[in-house]
PDB file of C-alpha atoms in Angstrom:
ATOM      1  CA  UNK A  84      74.331 118.541 120.944  1.00  0.00           C
ATOM      2  CA  UNK A  85      73.256 115.187 119.536  1.00  0.00           C
ATOM      3  CA  UNK A  86      76.423 115.059 117.454  1.00  0.00           C
ATOM      4  CA  UNK A  87      78.466 115.794 120.574  1.00  0.00           C
ATOM      5  CA  UNK A  88      76.752 112.965 122.505  1.00  0.00           C
ATOM      6  CA  UNK A  89      77.306 110.552 119.622  1.00  0.00           C
ATOM      7  CA  UNK A  90      80.950 111.605 119.486  1.00  0.00           C
ATOM      8  CA  UNK A  91      81.351 110.977 123.230  1.00  0.00           C
ATOM      9  CA  UNK A  92      79.748 107.540 122.881  1.00  0.00           C
ATOM     10  CA  UNK A  93      82.062 106.704 120.011  1.00  0.00           C
ATOM     11  CA  UNK A  94      85.118 107.779 122.021  1.00  0.00           C
ATOM     12  CA  UNK A  95      83.902 105.729 124.991  1.00  0.00           C
ATOM     13  CA  UNK A  96      83.516 102.668 122.765  1.00  0.00           C
ATOM     14  CA  UNK A  97      87.014 103.114 121.369  1.00  0.00           C
ATOM     15  CA  UNK A  98      88.511 103.323 124.847  1.00  0.00           C
ATOM     16  CA  UNK A  99      86.462 100.287 125.885  1.00  0.00           C
ATOM     17  CA  UNK A 100      87.736  98.281 122.938  1.00  0.00           C
ATOM     18  CA  UNK A 101      91.307  99.337 123.634  1.00  0.00           C
ATOM     19  CA  UNK A 102      90.901  98.254 127.230  1.00  0.00           C
ATOM     20  CA  UNK A 103      89.594  94.828 126.191  1.00  0.00           C
ATOM     21  CA  UNK A 104      92.377  94.336 123.690  1.00  0.00           C
ATOM     22  CA  UNK A 105      95.139  95.415 126.045  1.00  0.00           C
ATOM     23  CA  UNK A 106      94.977  92.167 128.007  1.00  0.00           C
ATOM     24  CA  UNK A 107      95.787  91.647 131.680  1.00  0.00           C
ATOM     25  CA  UNK A 108      97.632  94.329 133.624  1.00  0.00           C
ATOM     26  CA  UNK A 109     101.256  93.977 134.682  1.00  0.00           C
ATOM     27  CA  UNK A 110     100.149  93.429 138.269  1.00  0.00           C
ATOM     28  CA  UNK A 111      97.749  90.675 137.204  1.00  0.00           C
ATOM     29  CA  UNK A 112     100.445  88.972 135.133  1.00  0.00           C
ATOM     30  CA  UNK A 113     102.928  89.134 138.010  1.00  0.00           C
ATOM     31  CA  UNK A 114     100.371  87.588 140.357  1.00  0.00           C
ATOM     32  CA  UNK A 115      99.674  84.843 137.835  1.00  0.00           C
ATOM     33  CA  UNK A 116     103.380  84.083 137.526  1.00  0.00           C
ATOM     34  CA  UNK A 117     103.585  83.571 141.275  1.00  0.00           C
ATOM     35  CA  UNK A 118     101.228  80.637 140.768  1.00  0.00           C
ATOM     36  CA  UNK A 119     102.897  79.490 137.546  1.00  0.00           C
ATOM     37  CA  UNK A 120     106.414  79.536 139.033  1.00  0.00           C
ATOM     38  CA  UNK A 121     105.369  77.325 141.948  1.00  0.00           C
ATOM     39  CA  UNK A 122     103.658  74.866 139.631  1.00  0.00           C
ATOM     40  CA  UNK A 123     106.726  74.823 137.390  1.00  0.00           C
ATOM     41  CA  UNK A 124     108.874  73.785 140.363  1.00  0.00           C
ATOM     42  CA  UNK A 125     106.502  70.963 141.318  1.00  0.00           C
ATOM     43  CA  UNK A 126     106.330  69.713 137.735  1.00  0.00           C
ATOM     44  CA  UNK A 127     110.110  69.829 137.255  1.00  0.00           C
ATOM     45  CA  UNK A 128     110.869  68.130 140.577  1.00  0.00           C
ATOM     46  CA  UNK A 129     108.626  65.183 139.749  1.00  0.00           C
ATOM     47  CA  UNK A 130     109.867  64.954 136.174  1.00  0.00           C
ATOM     48  CA  UNK A 131     113.464  64.814 137.412  1.00  0.00           C
ATOM     49  CA  UNK A 132     112.542  62.242 140.051  1.00  0.00           C
ATOM     50  CA  UNK A 133     110.934  59.993 137.433  1.00  0.00           C
ATOM     51  CA  UNK A 134     114.160  60.032 135.448  1.00  0.00           C
ATOM     52  CA  UNK A 135     116.117  58.977 138.538  1.00  0.00           C
ATOM     53  CA  UNK A 136     113.562  56.285 139.398  1.00  0.00           C
ATOM     54  CA  UNK A 137     114.003  54.697 135.978  1.00  0.00           C
ATOM     55  CA  UNK A 138     117.780  54.658 136.494  1.00  0.00           C
ATOM     56  CA  UNK A 139     117.560  53.292 140.052  1.00  0.00           C
ATOM     57  CA  UNK A 140     115.039  50.632 139.043  1.00  0.00           C
ATOM     58  CA  UNK A 141     117.363  49.383 136.308  1.00  0.00           C
ATOM     59  CA  UNK A 142     120.521  49.411 138.446  1.00  0.00           C
ATOM     60  CA  UNK A 143     118.959  47.766 141.502  1.00  0.00           C
ATOM     61  CA  UNK A 144     116.976  45.191 139.520  1.00  0.00           C
ATOM     62  CA  UNK A 145     120.196  43.871 138.011  1.00  0.00           C
ATOM     63  CA  UNK A 146     121.933  43.347 141.377  1.00  0.00           C
ATOM     64  CA  UNK A 147     119.164  43.084 143.972  1.00  0.00           C
ATOM     65  CA  UNK A 148     120.449  43.236 147.535  1.00  0.00           C
ATOM     66  CA  UNK A 149     124.006  43.267 146.217  1.00  0.00           C
ATOM     67  CA  UNK A 150     123.464  46.716 144.684  1.00  0.00           C
ATOM     68  CA  UNK A 151     126.332  49.033 145.568  1.00  0.00           C
ATOM     69  CA  UNK A 152     125.034  52.364 146.802  1.00  0.00           C
ATOM     70  CA  UNK A 153     127.857  54.427 145.290  1.00  0.00           C
ATOM     71  CA  UNK A 154     127.440  52.689 141.943  1.00  0.00           C
ATOM     72  CA  UNK A 155     123.743  53.482 141.949  1.00  0.00           C
ATOM     73  CA  UNK A 156     123.931  57.078 143.134  1.00  0.00           C
ATOM     74  CA  UNK A 157     126.742  57.941 140.731  1.00  0.00           C
ATOM     75  CA  UNK A 158     124.235  57.333 137.921  1.00  0.00           C
ATOM     76  CA  UNK A 159     121.469  59.503 139.357  1.00  0.00           C
ATOM     77  CA  UNK A 160     121.214  62.919 137.691  1.00  0.00           C
ATOM     78  CA  UNK A 161     119.096  64.802 140.180  1.00  0.00           C
ATOM     79  CA  UNK A 162     119.946  63.400 143.631  1.00  0.00           C
ATOM     80  CA  UNK A 163     123.218  63.395 145.505  1.00  0.00           C
ATOM     81  CA  UNK A 164     124.589  60.324 147.230  1.00  0.00           C
ATOM     82  CA  UNK A 165     123.810  61.842 150.631  1.00  0.00           C
ATOM     83  CA  UNK A 166     120.222  62.689 149.653  1.00  0.00           C
ATOM     84  CA  UNK A 167     119.592  59.145 148.459  1.00  0.00           C
ATOM     85  CA  UNK A 168     121.090  57.595 151.597  1.00  0.00           C
ATOM     86  CA  UNK A 169     118.933  59.810 153.799  1.00  0.00           C
ATOM     87  CA  UNK A 170     115.826  59.123 151.724  1.00  0.00           C
ATOM     88  CA  UNK A 171     116.331  55.351 151.799  1.00  0.00           C
ATOM     89  CA  UNK A 172     116.960  55.532 155.552  1.00  0.00           C
ATOM     90  CA  UNK A 173     113.604  57.322 155.867  1.00  0.00           C
ATOM     91  CA  UNK A 174     111.930  54.436 154.034  1.00  0.00           C
ATOM     92  CA  UNK A 175     113.526  51.888 156.382  1.00  0.00           C
ATOM     93  CA  UNK A 176     112.409  53.937 159.404  1.00  0.00           C
ATOM     94  CA  UNK A 177     108.871  54.214 158.027  1.00  0.00           C
ATOM     95  CA  UNK A 178     108.678  50.465 157.459  1.00  0.00           C
ATOM     96  CA  UNK A 179     109.965  49.841 160.975  1.00  0.00           C
ATOM     97  CA  UNK A 180     107.305  52.151 162.403  1.00  0.00           C
ATOM     98  CA  UNK A 181     104.575  50.357 160.430  1.00  0.00           C
ATOM     99  CA  UNK A 182     105.810  47.074 161.911  1.00  0.00           C
ATOM    100  CA  UNK A 183     105.439  48.418 165.452  1.00  0.00           C
ATOM    101  CA  UNK A 184     108.837  49.909 166.194  1.00  0.00           C
ATOM    102  CA  UNK A 185     108.365  52.777 168.634  1.00  0.00           C
ATOM    103  CA  UNK A 186     111.605  54.588 167.786  1.00  0.00           C
ATOM    104  CA  UNK A 187     111.797  55.109 164.013  1.00  0.00           C
ATOM    105  CA  UNK A 188     114.167  58.026 164.604  1.00  0.00           C
ATOM    106  CA  UNK A 189     116.765  55.660 166.060  1.00  0.00           C
ATOM    107  CA  UNK A 190     116.364  53.359 163.062  1.00  0.00           C
ATOM    108  CA  UNK A 191     116.918  56.306 160.725  1.00  0.00           C
ATOM    109  CA  UNK A 192     120.074  57.386 162.577  1.00  0.00           C
ATOM    110  CA  UNK A 193     121.381  53.821 162.553  1.00  0.00           C
ATOM    111  CA  UNK A 194     120.902  53.612 158.786  1.00  0.00           C
ATOM    112  CA  UNK A 195     122.555  56.930 157.903  1.00  0.00           C
ATOM    113  CA  UNK A 196     125.519  56.148 160.177  1.00  0.00           C
ATOM    114  CA  UNK A 197     126.305  52.794 158.492  1.00  0.00           C
ATOM    115  CA  UNK A 198     129.904  52.487 157.336  1.00  0.00           C
ATOM    116  CA  UNK A 199     128.526  51.102 154.076  1.00  0.00           C
ATOM    117  CA  UNK A 200     124.983  52.384 153.354  1.00  0.00           C
ATOM    118  CA  UNK A 201     124.683  49.609 150.767  1.00  0.00           C
ATOM    119  CA  UNK A 202     123.948  47.307 153.705  1.00  0.00           C
ATOM    120  CA  UNK A 203     120.492  48.900 153.858  1.00  0.00           C
ATOM    121  CA  UNK A 204     119.542  46.946 150.750  1.00  0.00           C
ATOM    122  CA  UNK A 205     119.837  43.691 152.714  1.00  0.00           C
ATOM    123  CA  UNK A 206     116.957  44.858 154.926  1.00  0.00           C
ATOM    124  CA  UNK A 207     114.602  44.320 151.968  1.00  0.00           C
ATOM    125  CA  UNK A 208     113.579  41.250 150.053  1.00  0.00           C
ATOM    126  CA  UNK A 209     115.770  41.149 146.926  1.00  0.00           C
ATOM    127  CA  UNK A 210     112.828  41.563 144.558  1.00  0.00           C
ATOM    128  CA  UNK A 211     111.673  44.572 146.620  1.00  0.00           C
ATOM    129  CA  UNK A 212     114.908  46.538 146.260  1.00  0.00           C
ATOM    130  CA  UNK A 213     113.924  48.377 143.017  1.00  0.00           C
ATOM    131  CA  UNK A 214     110.649  49.444 144.637  1.00  0.00           C
ATOM    132  CA  UNK A 215     112.480  50.607 147.759  1.00  0.00           C
ATOM    133  CA  UNK A 216     114.776  52.718 145.585  1.00  0.00           C
ATOM    134  CA  UNK A 217     111.776  54.218 143.813  1.00  0.00           C
ATOM    135  CA  UNK A 218     110.091  54.946 147.141  1.00  0.00           C
ATOM    136  CA  UNK A 219     113.198  56.743 148.356  1.00  0.00           C
ATOM    137  CA  UNK A 220     113.455  58.919 145.251  1.00  0.00           C
ATOM    138  CA  UNK A 221     109.757  59.757 145.078  1.00  0.00           C
ATOM    139  CA  UNK A 222     109.682  60.389 148.832  1.00  0.00           C
ATOM    140  CA  UNK A 223     112.523  62.842 148.456  1.00  0.00           C
ATOM    141  CA  UNK A 224     110.859  64.549 145.484  1.00  0.00           C
ATOM    142  CA  UNK A 225     107.506  64.976 147.201  1.00  0.00           C
ATOM    143  CA  UNK A 226     107.953  65.252 150.958  1.00  0.00           C
ATOM    144  CA  UNK A 227     111.625  65.638 151.813  1.00  0.00           C
ATOM    145  CA  UNK A 228     112.419  68.354 149.269  1.00  0.00           C
ATOM    146  CA  UNK A 229     109.304  70.373 150.101  1.00  0.00           C
ATOM    147  CA  UNK A 230     107.500  69.818 146.794  1.00  0.00           C
ATOM    148  CA  UNK A 231     104.226  69.022 148.576  1.00  0.00           C
ATOM    149  CA  UNK A 232     104.404  72.347 150.407  1.00  0.00           C
ATOM    150  CA  UNK A 233     105.174  74.207 147.166  1.00  0.00           C
ATOM    151  CA  UNK A 234     102.082  72.697 145.543  1.00  0.00           C
ATOM    152  CA  UNK A 235      99.995  73.710 148.545  1.00  0.00           C
ATOM    153  CA  UNK A 236     101.459  77.213 148.308  1.00  0.00           C
ATOM    154  CA  UNK A 237     100.499  77.351 144.628  1.00  0.00           C
ATOM    155  CA  UNK A 238      96.920  76.521 145.602  1.00  0.00           C
ATOM    156  CA  UNK A 239      96.897  79.337 148.160  1.00  0.00           C
ATOM    157  CA  UNK A 240      98.310  81.798 145.633  1.00  0.00           C
ATOM    158  CA  UNK A 241      95.691  80.729 143.108  1.00  0.00           C
ATOM    159  CA  UNK A 242      92.915  81.358 145.642  1.00  0.00           C
ATOM    160  CA  UNK A 243      94.422  84.797 146.355  1.00  0.00           C
ATOM    161  CA  UNK A 244      94.603  85.544 142.621  1.00  0.00           C
ATOM    162  CA  UNK A 245      90.921  84.628 142.188  1.00  0.00           C
ATOM    163  CA  UNK A 246      90.010  86.936 145.072  1.00  0.00           C
ATOM    164  CA  UNK A 247      92.042  89.893 143.805  1.00  0.00           C
ATOM    165  CA  UNK A 248      91.170  89.433 140.116  1.00  0.00           C
ATOM    166  CA  UNK A 249      87.706  87.780 140.122  1.00  0.00           C
ATOM    167  CA  UNK A 250      87.010  88.834 136.518  1.00  0.00           C
ATOM    168  CA  UNK A 251      90.371  87.734 135.140  1.00  0.00           C
ATOM    169  CA  UNK A 252      90.237  85.714 131.943  1.00  0.00           C
ATOM    170  CA  UNK A 253      93.332  83.884 133.178  1.00  0.00           C
ATOM    171  CA  UNK A 254      91.516  82.072 135.994  1.00  0.00           C
ATOM    172  CA  UNK A 255      90.285  79.036 133.981  1.00  0.00           C
ATOM    173  CA  UNK A 256      93.748  78.518 132.472  1.00  0.00           C
ATOM    174  CA  UNK A 257      95.472  78.834 135.856  1.00  0.00           C
ATOM    175  CA  UNK A 258      92.995  76.407 137.406  1.00  0.00           C
ATOM    176  CA  UNK A 259      93.585  73.926 134.583  1.00  0.00           C
ATOM    177  CA  UNK A 260      97.359  74.135 135.016  1.00  0.00           C
ATOM    178  CA  UNK A 261      97.057  73.701 138.783  1.00  0.00           C
ATOM    179  CA  UNK A 262      94.770  70.682 138.416  1.00  0.00           C
ATOM    180  CA  UNK A 263      97.048  69.109 135.794  1.00  0.00           C
ATOM    181  CA  UNK A 264     100.149  69.491 137.989  1.00  0.00           C
ATOM    182  CA  UNK A 265      98.276  68.262 141.075  1.00  0.00           C
ATOM    183  CA  UNK A 266      97.157  65.122 139.204  1.00  0.00           C
ATOM    184  CA  UNK A 267     100.695  64.583 137.902  1.00  0.00           C
ATOM    185  CA  UNK A 268     102.151  65.050 141.388  1.00  0.00           C
ATOM    186  CA  UNK A 269      99.700  62.603 142.934  1.00  0.00           C
ATOM    187  CA  UNK A 270     100.468  59.942 140.334  1.00  0.00           C
ATOM    188  CA  UNK A 271     104.234  60.375 140.501  1.00  0.00           C
ATOM    189  CA  UNK A 272     104.256  60.112 144.293  1.00  0.00           C
ATOM    190  CA  UNK A 273     103.402  56.418 143.968  1.00  0.00           C
ATOM    191  CA  UNK A 274     105.331  55.652 140.765  1.00  0.00           C
ATOM    192  CA  UNK A 275     107.941  53.559 142.557  1.00  0.00           C
ATOM    193  CA  UNK A 276     108.599  51.119 139.697  1.00  0.00           C
ATOM    194  CA  UNK A 277     108.232  52.731 136.286  1.00  0.00           C
ATOM    195  CA  UNK A 278     107.081  50.052 133.870  1.00  0.00           C
ATOM    196  CA  UNK A 279     106.112  50.697 130.251  1.00  0.00           C
ATOM    197  CA  UNK A 280     102.498  51.191 131.335  1.00  0.00           C
ATOM    198  CA  UNK A 281     103.447  53.645 134.075  1.00  0.00           C
ATOM    199  CA  UNK A 282     105.780  55.476 131.709  1.00  0.00           C
ATOM    200  CA  UNK A 283     102.940  55.843 129.203  1.00  0.00           C
ATOM    201  CA  UNK A 284     100.622  57.254 131.873  1.00  0.00           C
ATOM    202  CA  UNK A 285     103.326  59.676 133.017  1.00  0.00           C
ATOM    203  CA  UNK A 286     103.747  60.836 129.416  1.00  0.00           C
ATOM    204  CA  UNK A 287     100.026  61.557 129.123  1.00  0.00           C
ATOM    205  CA  UNK A 288     100.011  63.528 132.374  1.00  0.00           C
ATOM    206  CA  UNK A 289     103.107  65.486 131.347  1.00  0.00           C
ATOM    207  CA  UNK A 290     101.469  66.429 128.058  1.00  0.00           C
ATOM    208  CA  UNK A 291      98.441  67.703 129.983  1.00  0.00           C
ATOM    209  CA  UNK A 292     100.696  69.832 132.185  1.00  0.00           C
ATOM    210  CA  UNK A 293     102.605  71.292 129.259  1.00  0.00           C
ATOM    211  CA  UNK A 294      99.470  72.096 127.254  1.00  0.00           C
ATOM    212  CA  UNK A 295      97.869  73.717 130.290  1.00  0.00           C
ATOM    213  CA  UNK A 296     100.980  75.785 130.956  1.00  0.00           C
ATOM    214  CA  UNK A 297     101.129  76.956 127.354  1.00  0.00           C
ATOM    215  CA  UNK A 298      97.498  78.059 127.600  1.00  0.00           C
ATOM    216  CA  UNK A 299      98.318  80.225 130.626  1.00  0.00           C
ATOM    217  CA  UNK A 300     101.454  81.702 129.081  1.00  0.00           C
ATOM    218  CA  UNK A 301      99.483  82.743 125.971  1.00  0.00           C
ATOM    219  CA  UNK A 302      97.682  85.294 128.135  1.00  0.00           C
ATOM    220  CA  UNK A 303     100.970  86.928 129.101  1.00  0.00           C
ATOM    221  CA  UNK A 304     102.515  87.039 125.643  1.00  0.00           C
TER     222      UNK A 304
END
């Protein structure tokens, strides 16, 4: 009898060890990827926007108010001409509202209906044009394209994951990736002029995001 009990205990331990070594279930991994996929979108959108900001800063700084819209947008890799025009018009409307204009919508419509959208640049001080371009691109990346909502959705999915899998070993890694992307998103939202210092900070934040993502993916390998 004692030998039988010992044998049962040994079998139980083997099954327990196998269970521990098997890693997260398919359902748990799928739920984790719902969070990861959203964070990947947020990270990629901001990374692409930063590349376009650098281009727009350089183009507009060289010409100031005389910057030709089509010349600038033809060099952007991740925004269309129409998206940039609409985003810059949103910046003009926002500035008008901050200065007391009660109909920013009319200002926006006036800007997007210009025969030559390049005329919008003359609304700004010449030295401000590169910043205005950066504001337009970052505004599109964060608010206009829905990136902010996708980040919020990732947070909700992470909370759901923690509720459904409270003992998951993936939780710390998912939380770290979420926090890294959230910090990156917050910084990029105001990176209107990307100087060497800003570029260095962006590089540090990107490294944090990539390391955090790799840590999560290791659980699913």
